[in-house]
Every structure is written in structure tokens, then in C-alpha cells.
């Protein structure tokens, strides 16, 4: 027998002494590290402190490598043998198992840090200086309010089509399908950016382009003074919940956005000073908004106290006091009242704006009451006035005007002085 054959025989005998689960469980450390072979190059390495890891020695392009396949008992004997077969398969394909594992680790680390939120920030940062003020405000809102709270912490590669669809539908229920569609478009652009940066391979936002039927654009025309009494009467006759009807009345009196009304909490109201202070987190432009309250608006709020009960929300959901009412309830109300095709909840804002301008109230107080951001950035830099005294008078005049249109007497209760 030649020396090479003798070595081969010893090699085969050594590897036929395979490990077993029983032997592994009773394995004890020694003063020095040692290893016990299983077969085909697999062995377990035991340190003096008792650490045990599966390893595999091999040569690639004339250089010796040791591949760690996991720690025992986290990786069982059967799993270690399976990983060995995978490593040998990689080696047989002409690749280095150690290098391939390093690549995999890098990709996994990148995936854990490449969250949707982080990539969305990169995308927004790359575009904001080249985009209009309106674009910046709209997309910042969609990311901050709609997308990041739901999927911002997830690796972007884990945001699937079904997951994104559920988020878009939720936005549609709360803010309407048109807003949800705009949010989908924003998400799609984030995914496109990720693909170009080799941080994603698919764009579920684009795949959802036909996720629902989007209504044709509606002209949000305001109501005329002659139409207002009929609308207010329709609200009164609507057979829905008092909370839904009162939410619409409050929007008409304060011209806040629909979600700003439906999500209102009691701690936002300063009844002593007749003010509603909406925090920036709930505002479209991420700025706090002060709404002067007329006597009529306060009466509506007072009527809601026994209805909302222990809820922190002024207009709680009908199913639970822990959540606010859905904005879709108001949309349904408008449909059933016969205004669905001609007048939207947002139209209440344009109604107030149009009439107040016709009544001679200045543009600035009206725009500030609507919480519109000055689009002329130079003018906005010098226009810090909140117009609160003017707006207090305007809001009470508006409520009295509505009462007069409907043939009602204004409330006799004296409004608290500013």
C-alpha cells in the first residue's frame, strides 16, 4: 500500500466515525480547544469555555478556508449536515462558500437598514430642492402622516403588494380614494428610487395602479347663499347619528378639514377663551392651528359631551369609544342627502371662503382661518400675523350669518371677550 493510499484509508476511517445527538449532548470541554469530526469535512469545534460551533475546512484556488456553519445547539446535527451540502454545492459550482456567505451578510445588513422610511427620506431629500412648494408640502404629508407610521420601519424589500394595498385602502377609508391614490403614487416613486439604487427589485406601488376606480375630478363648487338653508335643513333631517350630523355642522361653522374635525379630542378645546387649538401633528401643513369658536360652535360641542361619554374624542366611532369616527361616514352622509355628485365635505370650506370674501372680510384672515400656507414664500417670510382678533369677529359674524339665512335667532349668550 502506498503512502497516499494509506492516508486515504485513514481519512475514510476518520470520517466514518460520525457524530450522534447523544454524543453531542454529553460533549464536555477540555483544557484546550478540540474538534470532533462528523463526515465529509464537517466537524464540531469545542472551546475550553464550552462554546461549540460547526465548521467545514476546504481549499479554494489553492488556499485553505474554514467556513463556520452555525453554533450548536442552535444549529442541530441534521441542520449542520444540510448546510454542509449547501456549501459543497456552492464550491462545486466554482464559487467560494466563505465569500458567498460574506456577500449574503452584507445584503442582509443592507436590507435591515434600508427601511422604507429611510429610503423615502433619501428620495425626498434628492428632489425637494428642485420641486415646488406645493409638491414638498403634499409629499411630506403623505410620507409623515400616511406611509411612515404603517410601513416606515420595514425593510423596503418586505413591503409587498398586499401589504401596501391594505395601507392604501385604510387611507382611502379615512381621507378618500383620491387622496389614497396620490399616496400610492408617492409610494411608487419611492420604490422606483429604491430600484435605481439597487435597494429593491420590485415596485408594488406601480403594480397597484388600478387598485380601485378613481372618481372623475369634481369641481368643488361652493354653495350659494340661497342653497345654504336647504343644505342645513338636509343635515337636520338626515336619519344618521347625531355625532355625524354635528361633525358636519362644526365643519360648516369652523371650515376645518374633515379629518381635523373627526379626529378632534376634548383636550384641544379652550372653552374659557372660545378657542380650538389643533396640534401640528393633526394639521396638513404640520403647523398648529388656532380656531376661534363662535357661540353656535360651542353649543354644538356642549351637545356632544353626553354623547361622547368617556371617550377622549369629540366624535367617537359608533363601534368603540377608543377611536374617532371615520371620515367616510361624512362622505356617505353627503351621498344619502343627495349632494354626492355636486358638493363634497371639502366644499364647505370653499363655501365659507367665497361668501366671507364677498362680505368684505380680508383675504389674509380668511386664508389664515382655512390654515392655508402662503405660497408666495417671500411674502410668507414677512407675514407672521395670526389675525386672531379679526378672525374672532369673522367667525362669530359667519355663524350669525348662517343663522340669519336660515331664519334663526342668534344665540343670546354673550360671547366671552378676547
Coordinates of C-alpha atoms in Angstrom, one line a residue:
X1 CA 0.0 0.0 0.0
X2 CA 1.4 3.3 -1.0
X3 CA 1.6 6.3 1.4
X4 CA -1.1 8.1 -0.4
X5 CA -3.5 5.1 -0.2
X6 CA -2.7 4.7 3.5
X7 CA -3.5 8.3 4.1
X8 CA -6.8 7.9 2.1
X9 CA -7.8 4.9 4.2
X10 CA -7.2 6.8 7.4
X11 CA -9.2 9.7 6.0
X12 CA -12.1 7.4 5.2
X13 CA -12.0 5.6 8.6
X14 CA -11.9 9.0 10.4
X15 CA -14.9 10.2 8.6
X16 CA -17.0 7.1 9.1
X17 CA -17.0 7.7 12.8
X18 CA -19.9 10.0 12.6
X19 CA -21.3 12.1 15.4
X20 CA -24.7 11.5 17.0
X21 CA -27.1 13.6 19.0
X22 CA -26.4 11.6 22.1
X23 CA -22.7 12.2 21.8
X24 CA -23.2 15.9 21.2
X25 CA -25.4 16.3 24.3
X26 CA -22.8 14.7 26.5
X27 CA -19.8 16.5 25.0
X28 CA -17.7 18.3 27.6
X29 CA -15.0 20.9 27.1
X30 CA -11.3 20.3 27.7
X31 CA -8.3 22.4 28.8
X32 CA -7.6 23.1 25.1
X33 CA -9.9 23.6 22.1
X34 CA -10.5 20.4 20.1
X35 CA -12.7 19.2 17.3
X36 CA -14.7 16.1 16.6
X37 CA -15.3 15.0 13.0
X38 CA -18.6 14.0 11.5
X39 CA -18.1 13.3 7.9
X40 CA -17.2 14.8 4.5
X41 CA -15.2 17.7 6.1
X42 CA -17.8 18.6 8.8
X43 CA -16.7 18.8 12.4
X44 CA -17.7 20.4 15.6
X45 CA -15.2 22.8 17.3
X46 CA -15.3 22.9 21.1
X47 CA -13.6 25.7 23.0
X48 CA -12.3 25.5 26.7
X49 CA -15.2 27.6 27.7
X50 CA -17.7 25.2 26.2
X51 CA -18.5 27.0 23.0
X52 CA -19.4 24.7 20.2
X53 CA -19.6 25.6 16.5
X54 CA -20.0 23.6 13.3
X55 CA -17.1 24.1 10.8
X56 CA -16.0 22.9 7.4
X57 CA -12.5 23.1 6.0
X58 CA -11.9 23.2 2.3
X59 CA -9.5 24.6 -0.3
X60 CA -10.4 27.1 -3.0
X61 CA -7.9 28.1 -5.7
X62 CA -5.0 26.6 -3.7
X63 CA -5.9 28.4 -0.4
X64 CA -7.3 26.9 2.7
X65 CA -10.6 28.2 4.2
X66 CA -12.7 27.4 7.2
X67 CA -16.4 28.0 6.9
X68 CA -18.5 28.3 10.1
X69 CA -21.9 26.8 9.7
X70 CA -23.5 27.8 13.0
X71 CA -23.4 27.2 16.7
X72 CA -24.6 24.1 18.5
X73 CA -27.3 23.5 19.8
X74 CA -28.9 26.4 17.8
X75 CA -27.9 24.5 14.7
X76 CA -28.7 20.8 15.1
X77 CA -26.6 18.0 13.7
X78 CA -29.1 17.5 10.9
X79 CA -29.1 21.2 10.0
X80 CA -25.3 21.3 10.1
X81 CA -25.2 18.4 7.6
X82 CA -27.7 20.2 5.4
X83 CA -25.6 23.4 5.5
X84 CA -22.6 21.4 4.6
X85 CA -24.3 20.0 1.5
X86 CA -25.2 23.6 0.5
X87 CA -21.6 24.8 1.0
X88 CA -20.2 21.9 -1.0
X89 CA -22.8 22.7 -3.8
X90 CA -21.5 26.3 -3.9
X91 CA -17.9 25.0 -4.0
X92 CA -18.8 22.6 -6.8
X93 CA -20.2 25.5 -8.8
X94 CA -16.8 27.2 -8.8
X95 CA -17.6 29.7 -6.1
X96 CA -16.0 30.3 -2.7
X97 CA -18.6 29.4 0.1
X98 CA -16.9 31.8 2.5
X99 CA -17.1 34.7 0.1
X100 CA -20.7 33.9 -0.8
X101 CA -21.6 33.9 2.9
X102 CA -19.9 37.3 3.3
X103 CA -22.0 38.7 0.4
X104 CA -25.1 37.3 2.0
X105 CA -24.3 39.0 5.3
X106 CA -23.7 42.3 3.6
X107 CA -27.1 42.0 1.7
X108 CA -28.9 41.1 4.9
X109 CA -27.3 44.1 6.7
X110 CA -28.3 46.4 3.9
X111 CA -31.8 45.0 3.9
X112 CA -32.2 45.7 7.7
X113 CA -31.1 49.3 7.3
X114 CA -32.8 50.0 4.0
X115 CA -36.2 50.6 5.5
X116 CA -39.0 52.2 3.5
X117 CA -38.8 55.2 5.8
X118 CA -35.1 55.7 5.3
X119 CA -35.2 55.3 1.6
X120 CA -38.3 57.6 1.4
X121 CA -36.2 60.3 3.2
X122 CA -33.4 59.8 0.7
X123 CA -35.9 60.1 -2.2
X124 CA -37.5 63.2 -0.8
X125 CA -34.1 64.8 0.0
X126 CA -32.9 64.3 -3.5
X127 CA -35.9 66.0 -5.0
X128 CA -37.1 68.7 -2.6
X129 CA -34.8 71.5 -3.8
X130 CA -35.9 71.0 -7.4
X131 CA -39.6 70.8 -6.6
X132 CA -42.3 73.4 -5.9
X133 CA -43.5 74.4 -2.5
X134 CA -46.8 72.6 -3.1
X135 CA -45.0 69.4 -4.1
X136 CA -42.9 69.5 -1.0
X137 CA -45.8 70.0 1.3
X138 CA -48.0 67.3 -0.2
X139 CA -45.4 64.6 -0.4
X140 CA -44.0 65.4 3.1
X141 CA -47.6 65.0 4.4
X142 CA -48.1 61.7 2.6
X143 CA -44.9 60.3 4.0
X144 CA -45.3 61.6 7.5
X145 CA -49.0 61.0 8.1
X146 CA -49.8 58.0 5.9
X147 CA -46.9 55.9 4.9
X148 CA -44.2 56.0 7.6
X149 CA -46.5 55.1 10.5
X150 CA -47.6 52.0 8.7
X151 CA -44.5 50.7 6.8
X152 CA -41.7 53.1 7.6
X153 CA -39.8 50.7 9.9
X154 CA -40.0 47.8 7.5
X155 CA -37.2 46.8 5.1
X156 CA -38.4 48.1 1.7
X157 CA -38.0 44.6 0.2
X158 CA -40.5 43.3 2.7
X159 CA -43.2 45.8 1.7
X160 CA -45.3 43.5 -0.5
X161 CA -48.2 44.4 -2.8
X162 CA -50.9 43.0 -0.4
X163 CA -49.3 45.0 2.5
X164 CA -49.2 48.2 0.6
X165 CA -52.7 47.7 -0.7
X166 CA -54.0 47.3 2.9
X167 CA -52.3 50.6 3.8
X168 CA -53.8 52.4 0.7
X169 CA -57.3 51.1 1.5
X170 CA -57.0 52.3 5.0
X171 CA -56.0 55.8 3.8
X172 CA -59.0 55.7 1.4
X173 CA -61.4 55.0 4.2
X174 CA -60.1 57.9 6.2
X175 CA -59.2 60.5 3.6
X176 CA -61.0 59.4 0.5
X177 CA -59.8 57.4 -2.6
X178 CA -58.4 60.4 -4.4
X179 CA -56.0 61.1 -1.5
X180 CA -55.2 57.4 -1.2
X181 CA -54.4 57.4 -5.0
X182 CA -52.0 60.3 -4.5
X183 CA -50.3 58.5 -1.6
X184 CA -50.0 55.4 -3.8
X185 CA -48.2 57.4 -6.4
X186 CA -45.8 58.8 -3.8
X187 CA -45.1 55.3 -2.6
X188 CA -44.5 54.2 -6.2
X189 CA -41.9 56.9 -6.7
X190 CA -40.1 55.8 -3.5
X191 CA -39.9 52.2 -4.8
X192 CA -38.7 53.4 -8.2
X193 CA -35.9 55.3 -6.5
X194 CA -35.0 52.2 -4.4
X195 CA -34.8 50.1 -7.6
X196 CA -32.4 52.6 -9.2
X197 CA -30.3 52.5 -6.1
X198 CA -30.3 48.6 -6.2
X199 CA -32.1 48.5 -2.9
X200 CA -35.3 46.9 -4.2
X201 CA -36.2 44.8 -7.2
X202 CA -40.0 45.4 -7.5
X203 CA -42.4 48.3 -7.3
X204 CA -45.7 47.3 -5.7
X205 CA -46.8 50.9 -5.9
X206 CA -46.8 50.6 -9.7
X207 CA -48.5 47.2 -9.6
X208 CA -51.4 48.8 -7.7
X209 CA -52.0 51.5 -10.4
X210 CA -55.5 50.1 -10.9
X211 CA -56.2 49.3 -7.3
X212 CA -59.7 50.9 -7.5
X213 CA -61.9 53.0 -9.6
X214 CA -60.9 56.7 -9.0
X215 CA -63.9 59.0 -9.4
X216 CA -63.6 61.7 -12.0
X217 CA -62.4 65.0 -10.8
X218 CA -65.2 67.0 -9.2
X219 CA -65.5 70.7 -9.2
X220 CA -65.8 71.6 -5.5
X221 CA -68.1 74.4 -6.1
X222 CA -69.3 76.3 -3.1
X223 CA -72.9 76.6 -2.1
X224 CA -74.7 79.8 -2.9
X225 CA -76.3 81.7 0.0
X226 CA -79.7 80.5 -1.4
X227 CA -78.6 76.9 -1.2
X228 CA -77.2 77.0 2.4
X229 CA -80.6 76.8 4.1
X230 CA -81.6 73.7 2.1
X231 CA -78.3 72.1 3.0
X232 CA -78.6 72.8 6.7
X233 CA -82.2 71.5 6.6
X234 CA -81.0 68.3 4.9
X235 CA -78.4 67.8 7.7
X236 CA -81.1 68.2 10.3
X237 CA -83.4 65.7 8.6
X238 CA -80.7 63.2 7.9
X239 CA -81.5 60.0 9.8
X240 CA -78.0 59.3 10.9
X241 CA -76.1 59.5 14.1
X242 CA -76.1 62.9 16.0
X243 CA -72.3 62.7 16.0
X244 CA -72.1 62.6 12.2
X245 CA -74.5 65.5 11.8
X246 CA -72.8 67.6 14.4
X247 CA -69.4 67.0 12.8
X248 CA -70.7 68.4 9.6
X249 CA -72.2 71.4 11.4
X250 CA -68.9 72.0 13.1
X251 CA -67.0 71.9 9.8
X252 CA -69.5 74.4 8.4
X253 CA -69.0 76.8 11.3
X254 CA -65.2 76.5 11.5
X255 CA -64.3 75.4 8.0
X256 CA -61.6 72.9 9.2
X257 CA -60.7 69.9 7.1
X258 CA -62.8 66.8 7.5
X259 CA -60.1 64.8 9.3
X260 CA -59.4 67.7 11.6
X261 CA -63.0 67.6 12.8
X262 CA -63.5 63.8 13.0
X263 CA -60.3 63.3 15.0
X264 CA -60.8 66.2 17.4
X265 CA -60.1 65.4 21.1
X266 CA -61.6 67.3 24.0
X267 CA -58.2 68.4 25.3
X268 CA -57.8 70.6 22.2
X269 CA -60.6 73.0 23.3
X270 CA -60.2 76.0 25.5
X271 CA -63.8 76.8 26.4
X272 CA -62.8 79.7 28.7
X273 CA -61.4 81.6 25.7
X274 CA -63.6 80.0 23.0
X275 CA -60.6 78.6 21.1
X276 CA -59.9 75.3 19.4
X277 CA -56.1 74.7 19.3
X278 CA -55.4 71.9 16.8
X279 CA -51.9 70.5 17.3
X280 CA -49.4 70.4 14.4
X281 CA -49.4 66.6 14.3
X282 CA -53.0 66.7 13.0
X283 CA -52.6 69.5 10.6
X284 CA -51.9 69.1 6.9
X285 CA -49.0 71.6 6.9
X286 CA -47.6 70.4 10.2
X287 CA -48.3 73.7 12.0
X288 CA -50.6 74.2 15.0
X289 CA -53.9 75.9 14.1
X290 CA -56.0 78.2 16.3
X291 CA -59.7 78.2 15.5
X292 CA -61.9 80.9 17.2
X293 CA -65.2 79.4 18.2
X294 CA -68.5 81.1 17.8
X295 CA -71.3 80.7 20.3
X296 CA -73.0 78.4 17.9
X297 CA -69.9 76.1 17.6
X298 CA -69.6 75.9 21.4
X299 CA -73.3 74.9 21.6
X300 CA -72.5 72.0 19.2
X301 CA -69.6 70.9 21.3
X302 CA -71.6 71.1 24.5
X303 CA -74.3 68.9 22.9
X304 CA -71.6 66.3 22.2
X305 CA -70.4 65.9 25.7
X306 CA -73.1 63.4 26.9
X307 CA -72.9 61.6 23.5
X308 CA -69.1 61.0 23.5
X309 CA -69.2 59.9 27.2
X310 CA -65.8 58.8 28.5
X311 CA -64.2 59.0 25.0
X312 CA -61.3 61.4 24.5
X313 CA -62.7 62.0 21.1
X314 CA -65.4 64.6 20.5
X315 CA -66.9 62.4 17.7
X316 CA -66.1 58.8 18.7
X317 CA -66.6 55.8 16.5
X318 CA -70.0 54.2 16.8
X319 CA -68.3 50.8 17.4
X320 CA -65.8 51.9 20.0
X321 CA -65.0 54.9 22.2
X322 CA -61.3 54.3 21.7
X323 CA -61.3 55.5 18.1
X324 CA -62.6 58.6 16.3
X325 CA -65.4 58.3 13.8
X326 CA -64.4 57.5 10.2
X327 CA -64.3 60.3 7.7
X328 CA -66.2 58.0 5.3
X329 CA -69.3 58.4 7.5
X330 CA -69.5 62.0 6.4
X331 CA -68.9 61.0 2.7
X332 CA -71.8 58.5 3.0
X333 CA -74.0 61.2 4.6
X334 CA -73.4 63.6 1.7
X335 CA -74.3 60.8 -0.8
X336 CA -77.5 60.0 1.0
X337 CA -78.5 63.6 1.3
X338 CA -78.2 63.9 -2.5
X339 CA -75.0 66.0 -2.6
X340 CA -72.6 63.3 -3.6
X341 CA -72.3 64.3 -7.2
X342 CA -72.4 68.0 -6.8
X343 CA -71.0 69.0 -3.4
X344 CA -68.3 67.5 -1.2
X345 CA -67.4 68.0 2.5
X346 CA -64.4 70.0 1.3
X347 CA -66.8 72.3 -0.4
X348 CA -67.9 73.6 3.0
X349 CA -64.5 75.3 3.2
X350 CA -64.8 77.0 -0.2
X351 CA -68.4 78.0 0.6
X352 CA -67.3 79.9 3.7
X353 CA -64.2 81.4 1.9
X354 CA -66.3 82.6 -1.1
X355 CA -69.0 84.2 1.0
X356 CA -66.7 85.8 3.5
X357 CA -64.7 87.4 0.8
X358 CA -67.9 88.7 -0.8
X359 CA -68.9 90.1 2.6
X360 CA -65.8 92.2 2.7
X361 CA -63.6 90.2 5.1
X362 CA -59.9 90.5 4.2
X363 CA -58.1 87.8 2.2
X364 CA -55.5 87.2 4.9
X365 CA -57.9 86.5 7.8
X366 CA -59.9 84.1 5.6
X367 CA -56.8 82.3 4.3
X368 CA -55.4 82.0 7.9
X369 CA -58.7 80.6 9.1
X370 CA -58.5 78.0 6.3
X371 CA -55.0 77.1 7.5
X372 CA -53.6 77.8 4.1
X373 CA -49.9 78.2 3.8
X374 CA -48.7 81.3 1.9
X375 CA -47.4 80.0 -1.4
X376 CA -45.5 83.2 -2.0
X377 CA -42.5 82.3 0.2
X378 CA -41.1 85.8 0.2
X379 CA -44.4 87.2 1.3
X380 CA -44.8 84.4 3.9
X381 CA -41.4 85.3 5.4
X382 CA -42.7 88.8 6.3
X383 CA -46.3 87.8 7.1
X384 CA -46.3 86.4 10.6
X385 CA -49.6 87.8 11.7
X386 CA -52.2 85.3 13.0
X387 CA -55.1 87.8 12.6
X388 CA -56.7 86.3 15.7
X389 CA -58.8 89.4 16.7
X390 CA -60.1 89.7 13.2
X391 CA -60.8 86.0 12.9
X392 CA -62.8 86.0 16.2
X393 CA -65.1 88.7 14.9
X394 CA -65.3 87.0 11.5
X395 CA -66.2 83.6 12.9
X396 CA -69.0 84.9 15.0
X397 CA -70.2 87.0 12.1
X398 CA -70.2 83.9 9.9
X399 CA -72.2 81.9 12.4
X400 CA -74.7 84.7 12.8
X401 CA -74.9 85.0 9.0
X402 CA -75.8 81.3 8.7
X403 CA -78.5 81.7 11.4
X404 CA -79.9 84.7 9.5
X405 CA -80.0 82.8 6.3
X406 CA -82.0 80.0 8.0
X407 CA -84.3 82.5 9.7
X408 CA -83.0 81.6 13.2
X409 CA -82.3 84.0 16.0
X410 CA -78.7 84.2 17.1
X411 CA -77.8 82.8 20.5
X412 CA -78.4 85.4 23.2
X413 CA -75.4 84.2 25.3
X414 CA -72.8 86.9 25.3
X415 CA -69.5 85.7 23.7
X416 CA -66.5 85.9 26.1
X417 CA -64.3 88.9 25.4
X418 CA -60.9 88.1 23.8

